[in-house]
């Protein structure tokens, strides 16, 4: 997934396009069951580009979402969560469904960093029973300081090479 995410991030940055990474987890869930197949179909119907859907361990999936605003991604996640829970209710099943979301938000960011932010949001969603969907909040001041630090390190490395 990371090579694909890196190339999609470069494409999104060059065209000033929104990109989000959504990570969904249903721990201890049998994906080969009828319920599992129904959840997979819901995910595929919600996010039409199957080549943007990747396995997340054995508990879920990660989805690269292009061209949608942060609000649109959150709305899609809420609808998907509702549909999955409703499907479980029809089958008289109970499973915890958690979703973490991270957005590029006009940043030049690596795929591994965005994936980490998505997983951090997912872990927060898993630990907070009141919020099954959590969006990673970007601290733009920290990001700015990170970029300044990277620039300084690059300049020092270039001076040493001269």
C-alpha positions as a LaTeX table, in Angstrom:
\begin{tabular}{lrrr}
\hline
Residue & $x$ (\AA) & $y$ (\AA) & $z$ (\AA) \\
\hline
Unk1 & 0.00 & 0.00 & 0.00 \\
Unk2 & 2.77 & 2.48 & 0.84 \\
Unk3 & 4.24 & 2.68 & $-2.68$ \\
Unk4 & 0.78 & 3.33 & $-4.11$ \\
Unk5 & 0.02 & 5.88 & $-1.39$ \\
Unk6 & 3.30 & 7.71 & $-2.07$ \\
Unk7 & 2.54 & 7.96 & $-5.79$ \\
Unk8 & $-1.05$ & 9.11 & $-5.12$ \\
Unk9 & 0.27 & 11.72 & $-2.66$ \\
Unk10 & 2.67 & 13.06 & $-5.33$ \\
Unk11 & $-0.15$ & 13.17 & $-7.87$ \\
Unk12 & $-2.50$ & 14.89 & $-5.38$ \\
Unk13 & 0.16 & 17.47 & $-4.46$ \\
Unk14 & 0.95 & 18.27 & $-8.10$ \\
Unk15 & $-2.71$ & 18.86 & $-8.91$ \\
Unk16 & $-3.58$ & 20.45 & $-5.54$ \\
Unk17 & $-6.12$ & 17.69 & $-4.90$ \\
Unk18 & $-7.47$ & 16.43 & $-1.58$ \\
Unk19 & $-6.38$ & 13.00 & $-0.42$ \\
Unk20 & $-7.42$ & 11.10 & 2.68 \\
Unk21 & $-6.51$ & 7.76 & 4.16 \\
Unk22 & $-9.25$ & 5.88 & 5.99 \\
Unk23 & $-8.39$ & 2.86 & 8.16 \\
Unk24 & $-11.25$ & 0.61 & 9.29 \\
Unk25 & $-10.91$ & $-2.13$ & 11.87 \\
Unk26 & $-13.28$ & $-4.82$ & 13.18 \\
Unk27 & $-11.19$ & $-6.84$ & 15.66 \\
Unk28 & $-11.73$ & $-10.59$ & 15.93 \\
Unk29 & $-14.05$ & $-10.57$ & 12.92 \\
Unk30 & $-14.36$ & $-13.46$ & 10.49 \\
Unk31 & $-14.00$ & $-11.84$ & 7.07 \\
Unk32 & $-14.78$ & $-15.17$ & 5.36 \\
Unk33 & $-18.25$ & $-15.38$ & 6.94 \\
Unk34 & $-21.49$ & $-14.14$ & 5.33 \\
Unk35 & $-21.21$ & $-10.99$ & 7.45 \\
Unk36 & $-17.62$ & $-10.54$ & 6.33 \\
Unk37 & $-18.60$ & $-10.82$ & 2.68 \\
Unk38 & $-21.43$ & $-8.32$ & 3.24 \\
Unk39 & $-19.04$ & $-5.84$ & 4.89 \\
Unk40 & $-16.57$ & $-6.24$ & 2.01 \\
Unk41 & $-19.36$ & $-5.54$ & $-0.48$ \\
Unk42 & $-20.41$ & $-2.43$ & 1.48 \\
Unk43 & $-16.81$ & $-1.16$ & 1.44 \\
Unk44 & $-16.45$ & $-1.85$ & $-2.28$ \\
Unk45 & $-19.79$ & $-0.19$ & $-3.06$ \\
Unk46 & $-18.88$ & 2.87 & $-0.97$ \\
Unk47 & $-15.38$ & 3.24 & $-2.41$ \\
Unk48 & $-15.68$ & 2.28 & $-6.08$ \\
Unk49 & $-11.96$ & 2.08 & $-6.87$ \\
Unk50 & $-11.00$ & $-1.39$ & $-5.68$ \\
Unk51 & $-7.34$ & $-0.77$ & $-6.39$ \\
Unk52 & $-7.39$ & 1.86 & $-3.63$ \\
Unk53 & $-8.59$ & $-0.61$ & $-0.96$ \\
Unk54 & $-5.90$ & $-2.53$ & 0.93 \\
Unk55 & $-5.91$ & $-5.04$ & 3.80 \\
Unk56 & $-5.08$ & $-3.69$ & 7.23 \\
Unk57 & $-3.64$ & $-6.61$ & 9.15 \\
Unk58 & $-6.29$ & $-9.25$ & 9.73 \\
Unk59 & $-8.83$ & $-6.86$ & 11.22 \\
Unk60 & $-9.75$ & $-4.48$ & 8.45 \\
Unk61 & $-8.74$ & $-2.33$ & 5.52 \\
Unk62 & $-7.14$ & 0.95 & 4.56 \\
Unk63 & $-8.61$ & 3.04 & 1.76 \\
Unk64 & $-7.00$ & 5.84 & $-0.24$ \\
Unk65 & $-9.65$ & 8.46 & $-1.01$ \\
Unk66 & $-9.03$ & 11.09 & $-3.67$ \\
Unk67 & $-10.79$ & 14.35 & $-4.40$ \\
Unk68 & $-13.08$ & 14.57 & $-1.38$ \\
Unk69 & $-12.98$ & 17.26 & 1.29 \\
Unk70 & $-12.39$ & 16.34 & 4.91 \\
Unk71 & $-16.12$ & 16.74 & 5.61 \\
Unk72 & $-17.09$ & 14.54 & 2.66 \\
Unk73 & $-14.70$ & 11.80 & 3.82 \\
Unk74 & $-16.07$ & 11.98 & 7.36 \\
Unk75 & $-19.66$ & 11.82 & 6.02 \\
Unk76 & $-18.78$ & 8.75 & 3.92 \\
Unk77 & $-17.14$ & 7.13 & 6.95 \\
Unk78 & $-20.20$ & 7.81 & 9.11 \\
Unk79 & $-22.54$ & 6.36 & 6.47 \\
Unk80 & $-20.33$ & 3.30 & 6.05 \\
Unk81 & $-20.16$ & 2.78 & 9.82 \\
Unk82 & $-23.94$ & 3.07 & 10.10 \\
Unk83 & $-24.49$ & 0.60 & 7.24 \\
Unk84 & $-22.05$ & $-1.94$ & 8.71 \\
Unk85 & $-23.63$ & $-1.74$ & 12.18 \\
Unk86 & $-27.14$ & $-2.03$ & 10.65 \\
Unk87 & $-26.03$ & $-5.14$ & 8.74 \\
Unk88 & $-24.72$ & $-6.68$ & 11.95 \\
Unk89 & $-27.97$ & $-5.84$ & 13.74 \\
Unk90 & $-29.99$ & $-7.64$ & 11.04 \\
Unk91 & $-27.87$ & $-10.74$ & 11.63 \\
Unk92 & $-28.13$ & $-10.33$ & 15.42 \\
Unk93 & $-24.37$ & $-9.86$ & 15.64 \\
Unk94 & $-22.34$ & $-7.36$ & 17.62 \\
Unk95 & $-18.90$ & $-6.22$ & 16.54 \\
Unk96 & $-16.95$ & $-3.08$ & 17.32 \\
Unk97 & $-16.24$ & $-1.07$ & 14.18 \\
Unk98 & $-13.65$ & 1.70 & 14.43 \\
Unk99 & $-12.44$ & 4.10 & 11.77 \\
Unk100 & $-9.43$ & 6.42 & 11.71 \\
Unk101 & $-9.01$ & 9.15 & 9.10 \\
Unk102 & $-5.97$ & 11.21 & 8.11 \\
Unk103 & $-5.90$ & 13.93 & 5.46 \\
Unk104 & $-3.12$ & 15.37 & 3.33 \\
Unk105 & $-4.54$ & 18.84 & 4.08 \\
Unk106 & $-2.32$ & 20.65 & 1.56 \\
Unk107 & 0.81 & 19.24 & 3.22 \\
Unk108 & 3.73 & 17.65 & 1.43 \\
Unk109 & 3.78 & 14.46 & 3.44 \\
Unk110 & 5.10 & 10.92 & 3.01 \\
Unk111 & 2.84 & 7.92 & 2.71 \\
Unk112 & 4.29 & 6.37 & 5.85 \\
Unk113 & 3.57 & 9.51 & 7.86 \\
Unk114 & $-0.02$ & 9.73 & 6.57 \\
Unk115 & $-0.51$ & 6.01 & 7.27 \\
Unk116 & 0.80 & 6.50 & 10.80 \\
Unk117 & $-1.63$ & 9.39 & 11.35 \\
Unk118 & $-4.51$ & 7.22 & 10.12 \\
Unk119 & $-3.52$ & 4.40 & 12.48 \\
Unk120 & $-3.14$ & 6.84 & 15.39 \\
Unk121 & $-6.68$ & 8.12 & 14.71 \\
Unk122 & $-7.90$ & 4.50 & 14.54 \\
Unk123 & $-6.28$ & 3.67 & 17.89 \\
Unk124 & $-7.98$ & 6.72 & 19.39 \\
Unk125 & $-11.33$ & 5.58 & 17.94 \\
Unk126 & $-10.81$ & 2.09 & 19.40 \\
Unk127 & $-10.11$ & 3.48 & 22.86 \\
Unk128 & $-13.02$ & 5.95 & 22.84 \\
Unk129 & $-16.36$ & 4.12 & 22.80 \\
Unk130 & $-18.24$ & 7.40 & 22.24 \\
Unk131 & $-16.37$ & 8.18 & 19.02 \\
Unk132 & $-16.05$ & 5.18 & 16.69 \\
Unk133 & $-14.74$ & 7.53 & 13.97 \\
Unk134 & $-11.77$ & 9.78 & 14.70 \\
Unk135 & $-10.06$ & 12.17 & 12.32 \\
Unk136 & $-6.40$ & 12.94 & 12.95 \\
Unk137 & $-6.11$ & 16.61 & 13.93 \\
Unk138 & $-3.20$ & 18.36 & 12.31 \\
Unk139 & $-1.15$ & 20.78 & 14.39 \\
Unk140 & 0.01 & 23.13 & 11.64 \\
Unk141 & 2.48 & 24.87 & 13.98 \\
Unk142 & 4.20 & 21.53 & 14.71 \\
Unk143 & 4.18 & 20.71 & 11.01 \\
Unk144 & 5.74 & 24.09 & 10.18 \\
Unk145 & 8.46 & 23.49 & 12.79 \\
Unk146 & 9.06 & 20.01 & 11.35 \\
Unk147 & 9.52 & 21.45 & 7.84 \\
Unk148 & 11.88 & 24.16 & 9.14 \\
Unk149 & 13.91 & 21.49 & 10.95 \\
Unk150 & 14.10 & 19.34 & 7.81 \\
Unk151 & 15.22 & 22.33 & 5.75 \\
Unk152 & 17.93 & 23.18 & 8.28 \\
Unk153 & 19.20 & 19.57 & 8.29 \\
Unk154 & 19.29 & 19.54 & 4.48 \\
Unk155 & 21.20 & 22.84 & 4.34 \\
Unk156 & 23.76 & 21.58 & 6.88 \\
Unk157 & 24.24 & 18.36 & 4.92 \\
Unk158 & 24.74 & 20.31 & 1.70 \\
Unk159 & 27.36 & 22.59 & 3.35 \\
Unk160 & 29.30 & 19.54 & 4.57 \\
Unk161 & 29.40 & 18.15 & 1.03 \\
Unk162 & 31.00 & 21.36 & $-0.36$ \\
\hline
\end{tabular}
